[in-house]
Coordinates of C-alpha atoms in Angstrom, one line a residue:
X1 CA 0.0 0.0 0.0
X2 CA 0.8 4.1 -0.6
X3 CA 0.8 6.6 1.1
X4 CA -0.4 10.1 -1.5
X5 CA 1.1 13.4 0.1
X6 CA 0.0 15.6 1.3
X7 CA -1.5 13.6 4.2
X8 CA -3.6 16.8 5.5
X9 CA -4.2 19.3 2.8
X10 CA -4.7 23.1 3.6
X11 CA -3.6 24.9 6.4
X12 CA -2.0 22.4 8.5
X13 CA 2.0 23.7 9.2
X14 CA 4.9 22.6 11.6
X15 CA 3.4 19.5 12.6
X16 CA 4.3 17.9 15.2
X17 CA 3.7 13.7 15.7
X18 CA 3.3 11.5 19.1
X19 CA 1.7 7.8 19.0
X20 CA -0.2 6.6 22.0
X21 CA -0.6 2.7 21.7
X22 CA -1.7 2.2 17.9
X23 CA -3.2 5.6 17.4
X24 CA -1.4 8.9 15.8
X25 CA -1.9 12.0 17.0
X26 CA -0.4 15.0 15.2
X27 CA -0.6 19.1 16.4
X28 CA -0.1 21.6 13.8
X29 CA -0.4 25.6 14.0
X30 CA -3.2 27.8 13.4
X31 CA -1.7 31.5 13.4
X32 CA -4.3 34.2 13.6
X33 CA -6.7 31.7 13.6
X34 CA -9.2 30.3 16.5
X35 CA -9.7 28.2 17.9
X36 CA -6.1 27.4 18.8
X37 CA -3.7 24.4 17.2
X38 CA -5.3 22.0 15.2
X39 CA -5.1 18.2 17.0
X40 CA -5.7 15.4 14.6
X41 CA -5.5 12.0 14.8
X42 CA -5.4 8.6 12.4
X43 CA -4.8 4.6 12.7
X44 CA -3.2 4.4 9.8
X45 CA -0.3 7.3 9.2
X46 CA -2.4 8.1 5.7
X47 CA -5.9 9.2 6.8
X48 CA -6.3 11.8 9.7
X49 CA -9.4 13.5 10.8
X50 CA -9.8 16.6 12.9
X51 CA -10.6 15.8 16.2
X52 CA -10.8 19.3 18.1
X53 CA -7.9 22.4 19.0
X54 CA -5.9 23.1 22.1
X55 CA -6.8 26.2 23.2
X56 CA -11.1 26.5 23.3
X57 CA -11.4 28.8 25.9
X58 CA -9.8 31.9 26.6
X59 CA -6.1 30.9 27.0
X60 CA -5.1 32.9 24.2
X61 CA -6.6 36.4 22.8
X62 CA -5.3 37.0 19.0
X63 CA -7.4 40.1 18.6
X64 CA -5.0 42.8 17.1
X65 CA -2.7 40.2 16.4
X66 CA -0.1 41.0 13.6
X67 CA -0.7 37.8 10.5
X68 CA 0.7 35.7 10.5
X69 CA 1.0 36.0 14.3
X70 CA -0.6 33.9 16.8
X71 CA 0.0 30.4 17.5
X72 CA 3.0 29.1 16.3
X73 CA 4.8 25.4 16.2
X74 CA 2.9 23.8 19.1
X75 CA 4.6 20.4 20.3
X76 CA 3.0 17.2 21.0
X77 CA 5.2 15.1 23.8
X78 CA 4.9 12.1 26.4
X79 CA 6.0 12.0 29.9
X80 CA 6.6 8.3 31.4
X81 CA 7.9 9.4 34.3
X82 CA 4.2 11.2 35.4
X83 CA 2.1 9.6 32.8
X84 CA 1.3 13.2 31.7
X85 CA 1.4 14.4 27.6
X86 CA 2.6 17.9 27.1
X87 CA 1.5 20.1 24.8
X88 CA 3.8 23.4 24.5
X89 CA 3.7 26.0 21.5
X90 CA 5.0 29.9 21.5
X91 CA 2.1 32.9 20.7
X92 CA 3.6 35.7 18.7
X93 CA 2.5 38.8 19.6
X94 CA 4.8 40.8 17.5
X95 CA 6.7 40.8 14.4
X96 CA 7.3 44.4 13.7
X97 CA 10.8 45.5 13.2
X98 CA 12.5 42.0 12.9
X99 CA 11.9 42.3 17.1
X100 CA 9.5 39.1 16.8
X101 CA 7.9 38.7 20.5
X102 CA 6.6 35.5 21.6
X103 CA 5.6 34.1 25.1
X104 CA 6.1 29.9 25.2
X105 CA 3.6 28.1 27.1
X106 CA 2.8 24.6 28.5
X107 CA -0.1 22.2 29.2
X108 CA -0.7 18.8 30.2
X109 CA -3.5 16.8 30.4
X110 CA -3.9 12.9 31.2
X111 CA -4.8 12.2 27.8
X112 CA -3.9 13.1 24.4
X113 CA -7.5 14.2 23.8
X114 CA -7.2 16.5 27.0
X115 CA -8.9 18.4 28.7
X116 CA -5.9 20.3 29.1
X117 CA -5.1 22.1 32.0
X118 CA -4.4 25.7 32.0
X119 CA -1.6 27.0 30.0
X120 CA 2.1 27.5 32.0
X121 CA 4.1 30.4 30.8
X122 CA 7.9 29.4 30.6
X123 CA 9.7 31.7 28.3
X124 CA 9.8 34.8 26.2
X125 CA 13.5 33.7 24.7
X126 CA 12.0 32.9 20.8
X127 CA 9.5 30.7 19.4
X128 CA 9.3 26.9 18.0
X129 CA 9.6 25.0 21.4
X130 CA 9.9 21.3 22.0
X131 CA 10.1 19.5 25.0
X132 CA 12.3 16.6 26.2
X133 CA 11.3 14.3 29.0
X134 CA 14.2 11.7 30.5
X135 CA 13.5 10.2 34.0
X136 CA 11.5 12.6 35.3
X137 CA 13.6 15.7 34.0
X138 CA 12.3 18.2 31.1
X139 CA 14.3 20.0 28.5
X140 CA 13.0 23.0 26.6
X141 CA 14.9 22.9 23.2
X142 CA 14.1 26.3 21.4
X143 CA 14.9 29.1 19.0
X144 CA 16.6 32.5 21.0
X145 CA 15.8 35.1 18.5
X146 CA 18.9 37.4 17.7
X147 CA 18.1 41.0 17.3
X148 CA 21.5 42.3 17.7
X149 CA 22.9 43.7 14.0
X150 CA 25.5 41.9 12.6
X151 CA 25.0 38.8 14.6
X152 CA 23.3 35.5 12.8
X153 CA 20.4 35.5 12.1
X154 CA 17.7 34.3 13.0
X155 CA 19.9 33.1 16.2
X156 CA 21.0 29.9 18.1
X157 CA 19.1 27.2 19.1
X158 CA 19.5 26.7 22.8
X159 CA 18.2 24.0 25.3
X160 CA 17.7 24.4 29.3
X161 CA 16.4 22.1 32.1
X162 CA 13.1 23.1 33.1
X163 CA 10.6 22.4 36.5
X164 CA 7.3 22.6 34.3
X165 CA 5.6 22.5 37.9
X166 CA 6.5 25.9 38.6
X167 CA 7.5 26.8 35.0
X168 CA 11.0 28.0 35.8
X169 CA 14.5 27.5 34.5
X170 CA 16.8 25.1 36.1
X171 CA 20.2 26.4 35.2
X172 CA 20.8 28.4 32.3
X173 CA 20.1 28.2 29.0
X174 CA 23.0 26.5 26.6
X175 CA 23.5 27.5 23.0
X176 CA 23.8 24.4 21.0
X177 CA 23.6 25.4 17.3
X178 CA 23.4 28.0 14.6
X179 CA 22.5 24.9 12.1
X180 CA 24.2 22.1 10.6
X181 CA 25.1 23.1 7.4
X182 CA 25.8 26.1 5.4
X183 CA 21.8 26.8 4.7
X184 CA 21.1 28.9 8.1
X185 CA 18.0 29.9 9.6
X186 CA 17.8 27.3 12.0
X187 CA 14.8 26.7 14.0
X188 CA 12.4 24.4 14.8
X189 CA 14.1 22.1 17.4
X190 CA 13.3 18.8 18.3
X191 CA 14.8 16.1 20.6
X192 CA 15.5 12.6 20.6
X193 CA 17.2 9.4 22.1
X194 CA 17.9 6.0 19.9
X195 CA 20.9 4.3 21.8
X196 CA 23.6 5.7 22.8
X197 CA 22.9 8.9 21.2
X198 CA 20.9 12.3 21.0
X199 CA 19.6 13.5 18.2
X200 CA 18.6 16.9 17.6
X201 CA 16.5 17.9 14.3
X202 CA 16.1 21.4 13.3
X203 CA 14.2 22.8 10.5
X204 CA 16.6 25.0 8.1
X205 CA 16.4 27.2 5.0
X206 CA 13.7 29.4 5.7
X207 CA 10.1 28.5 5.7
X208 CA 10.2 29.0 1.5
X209 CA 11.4 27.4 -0.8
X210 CA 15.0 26.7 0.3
X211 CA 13.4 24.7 3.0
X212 CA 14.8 21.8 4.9
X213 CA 15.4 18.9 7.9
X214 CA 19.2 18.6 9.4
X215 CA 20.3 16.8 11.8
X216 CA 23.1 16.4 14.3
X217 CA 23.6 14.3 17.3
X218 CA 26.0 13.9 20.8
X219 CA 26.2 11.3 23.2
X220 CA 25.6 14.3 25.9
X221 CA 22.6 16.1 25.6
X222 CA 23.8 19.3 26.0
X223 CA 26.1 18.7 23.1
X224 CA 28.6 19.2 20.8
X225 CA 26.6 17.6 18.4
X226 CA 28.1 16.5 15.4
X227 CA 26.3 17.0 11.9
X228 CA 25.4 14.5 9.3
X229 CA 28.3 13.6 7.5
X230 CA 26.8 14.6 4.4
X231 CA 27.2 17.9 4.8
X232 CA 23.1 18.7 4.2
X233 CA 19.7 18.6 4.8
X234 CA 18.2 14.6 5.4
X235 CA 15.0 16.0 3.8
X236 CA 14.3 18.7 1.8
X237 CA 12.1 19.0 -1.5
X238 CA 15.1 21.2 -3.3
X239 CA 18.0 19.4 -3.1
X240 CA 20.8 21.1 -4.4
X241 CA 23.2 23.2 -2.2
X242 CA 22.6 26.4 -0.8
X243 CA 24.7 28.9 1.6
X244 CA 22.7 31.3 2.9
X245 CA 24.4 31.8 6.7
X246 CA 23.2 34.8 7.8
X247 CA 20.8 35.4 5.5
X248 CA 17.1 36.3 7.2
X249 CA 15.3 36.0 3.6
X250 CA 12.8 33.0 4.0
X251 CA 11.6 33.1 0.2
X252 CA 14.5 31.7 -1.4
X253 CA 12.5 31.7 -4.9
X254 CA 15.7 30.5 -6.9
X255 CA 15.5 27.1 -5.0
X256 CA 12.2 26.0 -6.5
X257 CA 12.2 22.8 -7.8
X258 CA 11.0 22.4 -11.5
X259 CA 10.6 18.7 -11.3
X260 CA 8.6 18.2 -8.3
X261 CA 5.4 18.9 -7.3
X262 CA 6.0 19.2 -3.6
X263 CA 7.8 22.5 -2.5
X264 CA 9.3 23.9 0.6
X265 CA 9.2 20.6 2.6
X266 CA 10.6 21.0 6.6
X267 CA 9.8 21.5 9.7
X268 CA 9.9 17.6 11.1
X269 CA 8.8 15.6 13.9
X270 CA 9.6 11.6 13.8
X271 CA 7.7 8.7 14.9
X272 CA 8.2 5.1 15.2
X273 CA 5.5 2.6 14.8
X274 CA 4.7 -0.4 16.9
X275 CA 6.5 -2.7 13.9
X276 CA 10.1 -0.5 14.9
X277 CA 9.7 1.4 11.2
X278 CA 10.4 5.4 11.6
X279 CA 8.0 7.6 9.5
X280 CA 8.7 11.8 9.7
X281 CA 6.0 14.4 9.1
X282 CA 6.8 18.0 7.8
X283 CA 5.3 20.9 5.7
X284 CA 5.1 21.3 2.3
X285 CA 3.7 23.4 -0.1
X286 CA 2.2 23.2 -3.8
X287 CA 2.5 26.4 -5.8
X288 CA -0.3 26.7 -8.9
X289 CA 1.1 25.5 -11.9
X290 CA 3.1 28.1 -13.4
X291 CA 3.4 30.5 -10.5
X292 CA 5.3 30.6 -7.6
X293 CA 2.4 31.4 -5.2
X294 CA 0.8 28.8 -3.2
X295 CA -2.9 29.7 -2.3
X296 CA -3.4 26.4 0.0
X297 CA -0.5 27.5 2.5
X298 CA 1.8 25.0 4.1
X299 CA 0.4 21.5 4.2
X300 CA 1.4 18.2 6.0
X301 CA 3.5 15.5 4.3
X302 CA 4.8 12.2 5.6
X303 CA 7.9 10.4 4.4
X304 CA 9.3 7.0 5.2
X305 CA 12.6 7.1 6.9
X306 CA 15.7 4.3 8.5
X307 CA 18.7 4.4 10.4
X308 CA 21.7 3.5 8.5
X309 CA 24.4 1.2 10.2
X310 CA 26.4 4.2 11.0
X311 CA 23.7 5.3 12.7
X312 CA 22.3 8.2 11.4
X313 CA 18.6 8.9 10.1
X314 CA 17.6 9.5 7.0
X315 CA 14.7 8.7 3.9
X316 CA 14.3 5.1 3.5
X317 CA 15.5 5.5 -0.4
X318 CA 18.8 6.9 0.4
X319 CA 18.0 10.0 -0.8
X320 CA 17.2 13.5 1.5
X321 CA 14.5 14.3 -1.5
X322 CA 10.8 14.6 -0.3
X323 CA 8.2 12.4 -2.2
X324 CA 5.0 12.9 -3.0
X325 CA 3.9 8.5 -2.7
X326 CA 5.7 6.4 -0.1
X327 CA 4.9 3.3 1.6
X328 CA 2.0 2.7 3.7
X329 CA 3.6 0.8 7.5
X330 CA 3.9 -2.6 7.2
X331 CA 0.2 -4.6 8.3
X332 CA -1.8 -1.5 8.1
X333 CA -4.5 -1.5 5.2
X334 CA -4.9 2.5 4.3
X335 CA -8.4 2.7 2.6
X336 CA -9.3 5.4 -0.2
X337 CA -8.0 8.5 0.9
X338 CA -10.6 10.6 3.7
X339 CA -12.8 13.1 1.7
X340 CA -12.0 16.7 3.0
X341 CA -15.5 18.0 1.1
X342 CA -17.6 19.4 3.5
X343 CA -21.6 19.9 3.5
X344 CA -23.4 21.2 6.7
X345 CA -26.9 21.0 6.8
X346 CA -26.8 23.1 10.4
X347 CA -29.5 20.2 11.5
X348 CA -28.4 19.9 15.4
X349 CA -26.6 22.2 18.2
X350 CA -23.6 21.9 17.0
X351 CA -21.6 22.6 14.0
X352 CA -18.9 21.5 11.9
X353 CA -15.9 21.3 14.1
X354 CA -13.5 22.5 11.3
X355 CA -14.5 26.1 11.3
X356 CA -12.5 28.3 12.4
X357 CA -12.5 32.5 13.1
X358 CA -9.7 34.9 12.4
X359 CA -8.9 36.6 15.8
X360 CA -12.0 36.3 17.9
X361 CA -13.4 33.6 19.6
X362 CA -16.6 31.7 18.3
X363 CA -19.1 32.7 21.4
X364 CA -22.7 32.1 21.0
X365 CA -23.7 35.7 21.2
X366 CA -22.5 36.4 17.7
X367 CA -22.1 32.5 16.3
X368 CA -24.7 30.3 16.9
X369 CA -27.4 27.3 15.8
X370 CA -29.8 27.9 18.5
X371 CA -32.1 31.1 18.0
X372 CA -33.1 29.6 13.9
X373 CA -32.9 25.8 14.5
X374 CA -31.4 24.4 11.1
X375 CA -29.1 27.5 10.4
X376 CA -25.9 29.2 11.2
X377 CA -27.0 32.6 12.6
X378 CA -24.1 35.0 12.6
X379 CA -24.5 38.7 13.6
X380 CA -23.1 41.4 12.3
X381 CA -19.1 42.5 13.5
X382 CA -15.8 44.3 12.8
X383 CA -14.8 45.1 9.0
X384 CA -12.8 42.7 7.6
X385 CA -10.3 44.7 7.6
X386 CA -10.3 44.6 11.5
X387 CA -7.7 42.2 13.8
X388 CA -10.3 42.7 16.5
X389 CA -13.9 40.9 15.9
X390 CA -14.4 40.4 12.3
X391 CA -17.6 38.1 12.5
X392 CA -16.2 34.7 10.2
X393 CA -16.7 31.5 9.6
X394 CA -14.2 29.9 8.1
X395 CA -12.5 26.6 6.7
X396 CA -9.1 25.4 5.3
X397 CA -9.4 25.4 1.2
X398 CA -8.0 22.1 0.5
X399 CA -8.0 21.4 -2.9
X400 CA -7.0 23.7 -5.9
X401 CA -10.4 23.3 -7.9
X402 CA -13.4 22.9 -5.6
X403 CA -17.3 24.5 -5.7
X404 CA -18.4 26.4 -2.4
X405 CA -22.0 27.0 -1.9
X406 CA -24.6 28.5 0.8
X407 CA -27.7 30.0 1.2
X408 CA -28.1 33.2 3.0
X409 CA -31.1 35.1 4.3
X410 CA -30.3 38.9 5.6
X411 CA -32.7 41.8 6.2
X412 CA -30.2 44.7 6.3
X413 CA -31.9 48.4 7.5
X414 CA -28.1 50.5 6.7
X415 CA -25.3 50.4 3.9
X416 CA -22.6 49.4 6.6
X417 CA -24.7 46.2 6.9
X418 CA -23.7 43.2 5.0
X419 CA -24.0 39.4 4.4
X420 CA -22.4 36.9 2.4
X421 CA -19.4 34.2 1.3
X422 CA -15.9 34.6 0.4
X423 CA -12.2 33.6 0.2
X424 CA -10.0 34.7 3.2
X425 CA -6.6 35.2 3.5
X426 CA -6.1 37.5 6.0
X427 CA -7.4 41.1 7.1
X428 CA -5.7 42.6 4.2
X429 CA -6.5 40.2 1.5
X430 CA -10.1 38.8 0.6
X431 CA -13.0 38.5 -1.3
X432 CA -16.6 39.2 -0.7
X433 CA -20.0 37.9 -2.2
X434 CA -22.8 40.0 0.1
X435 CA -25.8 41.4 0.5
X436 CA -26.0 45.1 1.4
X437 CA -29.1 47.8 1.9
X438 CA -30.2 50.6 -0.9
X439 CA -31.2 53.3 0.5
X440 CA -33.2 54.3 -2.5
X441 CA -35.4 51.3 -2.5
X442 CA -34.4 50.2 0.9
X443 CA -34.4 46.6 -0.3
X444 CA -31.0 44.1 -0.4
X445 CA -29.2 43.9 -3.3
X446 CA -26.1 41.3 -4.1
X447 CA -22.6 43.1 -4.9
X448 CA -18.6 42.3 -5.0
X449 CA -16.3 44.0 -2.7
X450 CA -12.6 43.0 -2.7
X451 CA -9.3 43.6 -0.6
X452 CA -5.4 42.9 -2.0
X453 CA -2.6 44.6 -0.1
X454 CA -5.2 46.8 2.4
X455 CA -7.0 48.4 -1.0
X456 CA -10.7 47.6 -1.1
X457 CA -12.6 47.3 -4.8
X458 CA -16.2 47.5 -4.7
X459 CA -17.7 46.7 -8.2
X460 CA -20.4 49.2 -8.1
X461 CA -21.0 47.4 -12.2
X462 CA -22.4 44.9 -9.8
X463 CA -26.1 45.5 -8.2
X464 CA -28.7 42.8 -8.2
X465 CA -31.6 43.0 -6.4
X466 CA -33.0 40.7 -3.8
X467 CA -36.2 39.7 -4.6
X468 CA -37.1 36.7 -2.8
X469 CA -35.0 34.7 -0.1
X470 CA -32.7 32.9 0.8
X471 CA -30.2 33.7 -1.9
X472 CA -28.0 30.8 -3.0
X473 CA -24.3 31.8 -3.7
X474 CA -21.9 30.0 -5.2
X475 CA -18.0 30.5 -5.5
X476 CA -16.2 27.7 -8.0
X477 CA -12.6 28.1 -7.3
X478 CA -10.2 27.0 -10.5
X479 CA -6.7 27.0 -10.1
X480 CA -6.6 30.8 -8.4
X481 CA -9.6 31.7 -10.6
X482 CA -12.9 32.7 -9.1
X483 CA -16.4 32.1 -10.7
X484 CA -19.3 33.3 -9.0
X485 CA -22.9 32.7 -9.8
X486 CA -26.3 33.2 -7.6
X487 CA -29.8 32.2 -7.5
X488 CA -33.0 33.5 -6.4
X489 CA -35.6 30.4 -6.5
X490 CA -34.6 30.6 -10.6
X491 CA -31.3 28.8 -11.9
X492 CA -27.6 29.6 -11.5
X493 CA -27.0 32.7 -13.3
X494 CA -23.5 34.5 -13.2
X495 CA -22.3 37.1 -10.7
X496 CA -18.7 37.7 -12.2
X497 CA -16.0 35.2 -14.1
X498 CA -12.6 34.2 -14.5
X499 CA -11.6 36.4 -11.3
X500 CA -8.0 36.4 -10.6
X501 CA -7.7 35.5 -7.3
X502 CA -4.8 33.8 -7.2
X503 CA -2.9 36.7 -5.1
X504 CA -4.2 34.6 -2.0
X505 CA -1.5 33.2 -1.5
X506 CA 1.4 33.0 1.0
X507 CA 3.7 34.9 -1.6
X508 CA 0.3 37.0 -3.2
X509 CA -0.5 38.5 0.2
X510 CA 1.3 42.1 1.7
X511 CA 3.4 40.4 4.8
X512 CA 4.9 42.4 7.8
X513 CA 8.0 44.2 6.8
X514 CA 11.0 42.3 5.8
X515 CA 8.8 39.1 5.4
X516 CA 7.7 37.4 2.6
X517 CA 4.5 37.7 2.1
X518 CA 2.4 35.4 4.4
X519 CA 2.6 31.8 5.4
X520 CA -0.8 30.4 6.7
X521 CA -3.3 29.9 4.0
X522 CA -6.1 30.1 1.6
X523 CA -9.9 29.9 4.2
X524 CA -13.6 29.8 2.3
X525 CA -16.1 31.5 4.7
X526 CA -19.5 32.8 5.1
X527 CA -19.7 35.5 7.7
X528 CA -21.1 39.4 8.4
X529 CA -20.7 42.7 9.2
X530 CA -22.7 45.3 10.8
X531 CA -21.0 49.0 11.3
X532 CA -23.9 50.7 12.4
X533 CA -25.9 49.6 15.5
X534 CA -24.7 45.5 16.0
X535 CA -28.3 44.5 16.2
X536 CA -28.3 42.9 12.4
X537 CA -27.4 39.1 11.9
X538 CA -27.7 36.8 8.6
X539 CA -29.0 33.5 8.5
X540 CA -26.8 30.5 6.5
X541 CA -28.8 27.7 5.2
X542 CA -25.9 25.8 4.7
X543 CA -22.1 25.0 4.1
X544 CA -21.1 23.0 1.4
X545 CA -17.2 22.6 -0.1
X546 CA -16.9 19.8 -2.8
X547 CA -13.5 19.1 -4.9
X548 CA -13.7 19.0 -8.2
X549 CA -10.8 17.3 -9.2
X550 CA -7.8 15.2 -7.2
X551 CA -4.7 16.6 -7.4
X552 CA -1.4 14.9 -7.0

């Protein structure tokens, strides 16, 4: 049996892998996005389903967040020592200036599926944490983020004893590493013991397209570790060598590799299964055909790795180039690949667990199913141009051709009131299919209002009137074109065509300064806003995402 990458498609970065028994469990980032790390679990390495988030309460507020802020490179880990699994990840609440600002935190719960217990705060020293547990002692391996000019960046990565009871520093913190080989931007740490040695993997290259896996290992933990012999990265999609020491640039567009379909694979967390074979999960990417903007953000991938005799890891062909097919673990039967399609109905209290809101908590005084039994009632918030309470609902785009559709029912009384679907990238960047008020007629019509780069279009060529409700929209997204079409109790009839909307993107999208563009991903959403009184609120008949086409 095979294994097709990616394993989770969409918005599903820096993940990180723990097996309890015969069960995977995997934790991946969510950025600006809440609720908080996404936690998914599978049987079979090939098929995972989304079974809840970390943080559903209040353990972390995002609102005025900087994107692509937030949560970042949460760590999944097992304590035998107390029987307790960890869950640690940084939140970035600043990237201005190069000066990134994050605050680690830790929580542990009896069991992977939690409840976990209230976060711990242990450091402020950088971001991409991982945590070590040998006979009842904890190590924090992490990223210290160098803001100094003229030093290397982005800075060392350093390890320190921790007492996660009290959630203070035993000792002091060690620098280990600036990387192990000549491609920099080290980051991303994670630990691990096979023998007589340590291994530490980092992730390398930059998050684009020069990304990579290294390794190095020590028979002390602390160190000196000792790279792999080869010189590079055990896993990267762009193989050939780069020296970029120093160098903060995380694009790297000359490293894209024309004869893969898989880009920017790093970022890794290993796992061995109960038959003793080693499988590692890391991001990837898949930029539209042509282009070197990549609208689904960083997805998960798994690969098949070994030890050699000299014992160091590395892909189980030999290679350190990241494949999009690899084999399934022996005994496990992987059955036809899980459908990511979604269609919500809105039929009992609770709804689709996958959506998620940029910012802002989902609470039911703006989001709920109760007050129209069989719809999503959603009232009115923030601009979308707001990092404070934007009312959305969104989901992970998955595929690169897909149909969304819904029904929506509004009865706006002012202009700043609107209604509809869209695509989301982030506050700057998205597009919006809505209802809005006339004040002429004082009746809804259906328009087009679009954001790239913090500009807003509204195509005022576009006015149709509501005449009878609910009004069905639907979005058919082709390859970073955008064909929209409504109906009105009649049949599909077009709104606007052959939209280029392939600017939502992680290279597409305005980043902070001195960052390339974004790096979360492309979100489908229904959703509302109300500038005027906050009493308004739009009824959703349904959610419905279907893929069009499989893509390799």
């Amino acid at each position: 049996m095979m294994i097709q990458n990616p394993v989770i498609p969409g918005m599903a970065p820096d993940p990180s892998i723990l097996r309890v028994g015969a069960t995977y469990y995997l934790a991946t980032s969510t950025f600006h996005w809440t609720p908080g790390i996404q936690l998914f679990r599978s049987e079979d390495l090939a098929n995972w389903e989304l079974q809840g988030f970390g943080l559903t309460k209040e353990e972390a507020d995002l609102r005025g967040t900087n994107t692509p802020a937030g949560i970042w490179a949460p760590q999944l880990s097992y304590d035998e020592s107390s029987g307790r699994f960890w869950l640690i990840y940084s939140q970035m609440v600043n990237m201005s200036g190069r000066e990134f600002n994050a605050n680690t935190y830790a929580m542990w719960a009896e069991s992977v599926e939690g409840p976990w217990s209230e976060p711990q705060f242990l450091t402020a020293i950088g971001f991409d944490p991982s945590l070590y547990h040998e006979a009842g002692r904890h190590y924090l391996a992490i990223l210290e983020w160098e803001t100094r000019t003229d030093y290397q960046a982005p800075g060392h990565i350093v390890i320190a004893e921790f007492d996660l009871e009290k959630g203070c520093i035993i000792g002091d913190w060690r620098r280990i590493t600036h990387g192990f080989t000549t491609r920099g931007n080290a980051e991303a740490p994670q630990l691990y013991k096979r023998e007589d040695y340590y291994y530490l993997i980092i992730a390398a290259g930059g998050t684009g397209y020069g990304h990579g896996v290294e390794i190095g290992r020590s028979r002390e933990l602390f160190g000196p570790y000792e790279p792999h012999p080869s010189g590079e990265p055990i896993l990267t999609s762009s193989p050939r060598h780069l020296f970029s020491l120093g160098n903060p640039d995380a694009g790297h567009f000359e490293m894209y590799n024309p004869h893969s379909s898989m880009q920017k694979a790093g970022h890794g967390s290993l796992v061995e299964t109960p038959a003793g074979e080693w499988y590692m999960v890391h991001l990837m990417s898949r930029p539209l055909p042509g282009k070197l903007l990549n609208p689904l953000g960083r997805e998960t991938a798994l690969q098949q790795m070994c030890w050699t005799k000299a014992g160091w890891l590395e892909l189980a062909d030999g290679t350190n180039l990241a494949k999009m097919t690899i084999p399934a673990p022996v005994g496990i039967a992987t059955g036809a690949k899980i459908n990511h399609d979604i269609a919500e109905e809105f039929a009992g209290n609770h709804y689709f667990t996958g959506f998620m809101t940029p910012y802002r908590r989902q609470t039911p005084d703006w989001v709920n199913t109760q007050e129209k039994p069989g719809h999503l009632r959603i009232y009115g918030g923030d601009s979308f141009f707001s990092r404070n309470e934007p009312a959305i609902m969104g989901t992970r785009a998955t595929a690169f051709h897909y149909t969304f559709e819904t029904a929506v029912r509004f009865k706006p009384d002012h202009y700043s009131e609107r209604a509809g679907m869209g695509l989301y990238y982030d506050c700057n960047n998205w597009l919006f299919v809505h209802l809005a008020f006339c004040e002429e007629t004082a009746t809804p019509y259906l328009t087009l209002t679009q954001a790239c780069h913090g500009c807003r279009t509204e195509y005022v060529d576009i006015r149709i009137p509501v005449t009878d409700e609910p009004v069905e929209l639907k979005l058919e997204y082709r390859w970073g074109t955008a064909f929209i079409s409504y109906r009105q109790d009649t049949d599909w009839l077009p709104l606007r065509e052959m939209l280029d909307v392939s600017y939502l993107s992680d290279e597409g999208v305005n980043g902070e300064p001195g960052e390339i563009g974004g790096f979360t991903g492309l979100f489908n959403f229904v959703g509302a806003i109300d500038a005027h009184q906050r009493d308004s609120y739009a009824d959703f008949d349904y959610y419905r995402v279907t893929s069009q086409t499989q893509e390799n």
